[in-house]
Coordinates of C-alpha atoms and ligand atoms in Angstrom, one line a residue:
M1 CA -11.0 -2.9 -0.8
K2 CA -7.8 -3.2 -2.9
I3 CA -4.8 -5.0 -1.5
F4 CA -1.3 -3.6 -2.1
L5 CA 2.0 -5.1 -1.0
D6 CA 4.3 -2.8 0.8
T7 CA 7.7 -4.1 -0.2
A8 CA 10.4 -4.0 -2.9
N9 CA 11.1 -7.7 -2.5
V10 CA 10.3 -9.2 -6.0
D11 CA 9.9 -12.8 -4.7
E12 CA 7.2 -11.7 -2.3
I13 CA 5.5 -9.6 -5.0
R14 CA 5.6 -12.5 -7.4
A15 CA 4.1 -14.8 -4.7
A16 CA 1.3 -12.4 -3.9
H17 CA 0.6 -11.9 -7.6
D18 CA 0.3 -15.6 -8.1
L19 CA -2.4 -15.8 -5.4
G20 CA -4.5 -13.6 -7.7
V21 CA -5.3 -11.0 -5.0
L22 CA -2.6 -8.3 -5.6
D23 CA -3.9 -4.9 -6.8
G24 CA -0.7 -2.9 -6.5
V25 CA 2.6 -2.3 -4.7
T26 CA 4.0 0.5 -2.6
T27 CA 7.8 0.9 -2.0
N28 CA 9.7 3.3 0.1
P29 CA 13.4 4.3 0.2
S30 CA 14.0 1.8 3.1
H31 CA 12.5 -1.1 1.1
A32 CA 14.6 -0.1 -1.9
A33 CA 17.8 0.1 0.1
K34 CA 17.2 -3.4 1.5
T35 CA 17.2 -5.0 -2.0
G36 CA 20.9 -3.9 -2.6
R37 CA 20.0 -3.5 -6.3
P38 CA 19.8 -0.4 -8.6
F39 CA 16.5 1.3 -8.0
R40 CA 15.4 1.5 -11.6
E41 CA 16.1 -2.2 -12.1
V42 CA 14.0 -3.2 -9.1
V43 CA 11.1 -0.8 -10.0
T44 CA 10.9 -1.9 -13.6
E45 CA 11.0 -5.6 -12.6
I46 CA 8.1 -5.0 -10.1
A47 CA 6.2 -3.1 -12.8
G48 CA 6.5 -6.1 -15.0
I49 CA 5.1 -8.5 -12.4
C50 CA 2.1 -6.5 -11.2
S51 CA 0.3 -4.2 -13.6
G52 CA -1.5 -2.3 -10.8
P53 CA -0.2 1.0 -9.4
L54 CA 3.4 0.9 -8.2
S55 CA 4.5 3.7 -5.9
A56 CA 8.2 4.7 -6.2
E57 CA 9.3 7.5 -3.9
A58 CA 11.0 10.9 -4.8
V59 CA 13.9 11.6 -2.5
S60 CA 14.7 15.3 -3.2
R61 CA 14.1 17.8 -0.5
D62 CA 13.0 20.6 -2.8
T63 CA 10.0 21.0 -5.1
Q64 CA 11.9 21.1 -8.4
G65 CA 14.0 18.1 -7.5
M66 CA 10.9 16.1 -6.6
V67 CA 9.2 17.1 -9.9
R68 CA 12.3 16.1 -11.9
E69 CA 12.5 12.7 -10.1
A70 CA 8.8 12.1 -10.6
R71 CA 9.0 12.7 -14.3
E72 CA 12.0 10.3 -14.5
V73 CA 10.5 7.4 -12.5
C74 CA 7.1 7.7 -14.2
S75 CA 8.9 7.3 -17.6
W76 CA 10.1 3.8 -16.6
A77 CA 6.7 2.1 -16.8
P78 CA 3.0 3.2 -17.3
N79 CA 1.8 2.0 -13.9
I80 CA 4.3 4.0 -11.8
V81 CA 2.9 6.4 -9.3
V82 CA 5.3 8.8 -7.6
K83 CA 5.4 9.0 -3.8
I84 CA 5.8 12.5 -2.4
P85 CA 6.3 13.4 1.3
L86 CA 3.6 15.5 3.0
L87 CA 5.7 18.7 3.3
P88 CA 5.0 22.1 1.7
E89 CA 7.6 21.4 -1.0
G90 CA 5.9 18.1 -1.7
I91 CA 2.4 19.5 -1.9
K92 CA 3.7 22.1 -4.3
A93 CA 5.2 19.3 -6.4
V94 CA 1.9 17.4 -6.3
S95 CA 0.1 20.4 -7.8
I96 CA 2.6 20.7 -10.6
L97 CA 2.6 17.0 -11.3
A98 CA -1.2 16.6 -11.1
D99 CA -1.5 19.2 -13.9
E100 CA 0.8 17.1 -16.0
G101 CA -1.3 14.0 -15.4
I102 CA 1.3 12.3 -13.2
R103 CA -0.3 10.4 -10.3
C104 CA 1.1 11.1 -6.8
N105 CA 0.8 9.1 -3.6
V106 CA 1.3 11.5 -0.8
T107 CA 3.1 9.7 1.9
L108 CA 3.9 10.2 5.6
C109 CA 0.4 11.5 6.4
F110 CA -0.3 11.7 10.2
S111 CA -3.2 14.1 10.4
P112 CA -6.6 14.8 8.7
L113 CA -5.6 18.3 7.8
Q114 CA -2.5 17.0 5.9
A115 CA -4.9 14.6 4.1
L116 CA -7.1 17.6 3.1
L117 CA -4.2 19.5 1.7
A118 CA -3.0 16.5 -0.3
A119 CA -6.4 16.0 -1.9
K120 CA -6.7 19.8 -2.7
A121 CA -3.4 19.7 -4.4
G122 CA -4.7 16.8 -6.7
A123 CA -3.1 13.8 -5.1
A124 CA -4.3 10.5 -6.6
Y125 CA -3.6 8.7 -3.3
I126 CA -3.1 9.6 0.4
S127 CA -1.1 7.3 2.7
P128 CA -2.0 7.6 6.4
F129 CA 0.6 5.6 8.4
V130 CA -1.6 3.9 11.0
G131 CA 1.0 1.6 12.7
R132 CA 3.4 4.5 13.3
L133 CA 0.6 6.4 15.0
D134 CA -0.3 3.4 17.2
D135 CA 3.4 3.2 18.1
I136 CA 3.2 6.6 19.8
A137 CA -0.1 5.8 21.6
H138 CA -2.4 7.4 19.1
D139 CA -5.2 5.5 17.3
G140 CA -4.1 5.2 13.6
M141 CA -7.4 3.9 12.5
E142 CA -9.2 6.9 13.9
L143 CA -7.2 9.0 11.4
V144 CA -8.4 6.8 8.6
E145 CA -12.0 7.3 9.8
Q146 CA -11.5 11.1 9.8
I147 CA -10.1 11.1 6.3
V148 CA -12.9 8.8 4.9
R149 CA -15.4 11.3 6.4
I150 CA -13.7 14.5 5.2
Y151 CA -13.2 13.2 1.7
G152 CA -16.8 11.9 1.7
N153 CA -18.1 15.3 2.9
Y154 CA -16.6 17.1 -0.1
G155 CA -16.6 14.4 -2.8
L156 CA -12.8 14.4 -2.9
D157 CA -11.7 11.5 -5.1
T158 CA -8.2 11.0 -3.7
E159 CA -7.9 7.3 -2.8
I160 CA -7.0 6.4 0.7
I161 CA -4.2 3.9 1.2
V162 CA -4.0 2.6 4.8
A163 CA -0.3 2.3 5.2
S164 CA 2.1 1.1 7.9
A165 CA -0.5 -1.7 8.5
R166 CA 0.9 -4.1 11.1
H167 CA -1.7 -6.7 11.9
P168 CA -5.0 -8.2 10.6
R169 CA -7.1 -6.0 12.8
H170 CA -5.8 -2.9 10.8
V171 CA -7.0 -4.6 7.6
V172 CA -10.5 -5.5 9.0
R173 CA -11.0 -1.9 10.3
A174 CA -9.8 -0.4 7.0
A175 CA -12.3 -2.5 5.1
L176 CA -15.2 -1.7 7.5
L177 CA -14.4 2.0 7.2
G178 CA -14.5 1.9 3.4
A179 CA -10.8 2.8 2.9
D180 CA -9.9 2.2 -0.8
I181 CA -6.7 0.3 -0.3
T182 CA -4.6 -1.3 2.5
T183 CA -0.9 -1.7 1.7
M184 CA 0.8 -4.4 3.8
P185 CA 3.9 -6.5 4.3
Y186 CA 3.8 -10.0 2.7
E187 CA 3.6 -11.7 6.2
L188 CA 0.4 -9.7 6.9
L189 CA -1.2 -10.8 3.7
M190 CA -0.5 -14.4 4.6
K191 CA -1.9 -13.9 8.1
M192 CA -5.2 -12.9 6.4
F193 CA -5.7 -16.6 5.4
H194 CA -5.3 -18.0 8.9
H195 CA -8.2 -19.4 10.9
P196 CA -7.8 -22.5 13.2
L197 CA -11.2 -23.8 12.2
T198 CA -10.2 -23.8 8.5
D199 CA -7.1 -25.9 9.3
L200 CA -9.0 -28.3 11.6
G201 CA -11.9 -28.6 9.2
E202 CA -9.6 -29.4 6.3
E203 CA -7.7 -32.0 8.3
K204 CA -10.9 -33.8 9.3
F205 CA -12.4 -33.8 5.8
L206 CA -9.2 -35.3 4.3
A207 CA -8.9 -37.9 7.1
D208 CA -12.5 -39.0 6.5
W209 CA -12.0 -39.2 2.8
E210 CA -8.8 -41.3 3.1
K211 CA -10.3 -43.6 5.7
A212 CA -13.2 -44.3 3.3
G213 CA -10.7 -45.1 0.5
L214 CA -12.4 -42.6 -1.9
S215 CA -10.8 -41.1 -5.0
I216 CA -11.7 -38.5 -7.7
F217 CA -10.0 -40.1 -10.7
Ligands
E4P1 C1 3.7 2.9 3.0 O1 3.6 3.5 1.9 C2 5.0 2.8 3.7 O2 6.0 2.3 2.9 C3 4.8 1.8 4.8 O3 3.5 1.4 5.0 C4 5.5 2.2 6.1 O4 5.3 1.1 7.0 P1 6.1 1.0 8.4 O5 5.6 2.0 9.3 O6 5.8 -0.4 8.8 O7 7.6 1.2 8.0

């Protein structure tokens, strides 16, 4: 399963990239607003750090506006994917853009039927928001399970990005279900390292080594 970072914070993206485990980045308008920097400047800087797919969101409300914005952001770097909201106007934009070879990540997906529509329009990626579904007492990962099954039934090659992931359990379940990608905040990526037995074990190994006065060089 590929690991994407869900942020526009370049320091976090650089740190994840340096770990050697970063496959891509997703941003959204809220992330972009938090940087306090011009959008193009941030997006091109991220594109230079991570060569994997980088999602930048269209913010128009009508199809033509989304298409225009998509063409513009995709001209900034070769790895940019345009994020399009799951609305009729958005799905229409995805059909137009897919014909032009522009990759779309259809965002704000909360149902399997929405995911089916996105795939039929030619979306390269679908982003079911699991955490936001959990927030309203639904099971976000059940949606992922349904999409995996539906896409599998019909050989649809739209990649599934588990989005709005909030905790390590989401990541485990995404990987077990065979989702293509999970996009996550930097803190969640770092939580994936944690296990108390790893820390205890390392402490004991090093203590034994020092006590014996050993050295490698
Ligand atoms: C994904 O593409 C979205 O940017 C993101 O995962 C939303 O996460 P949130 O629900 O934690 O804001």
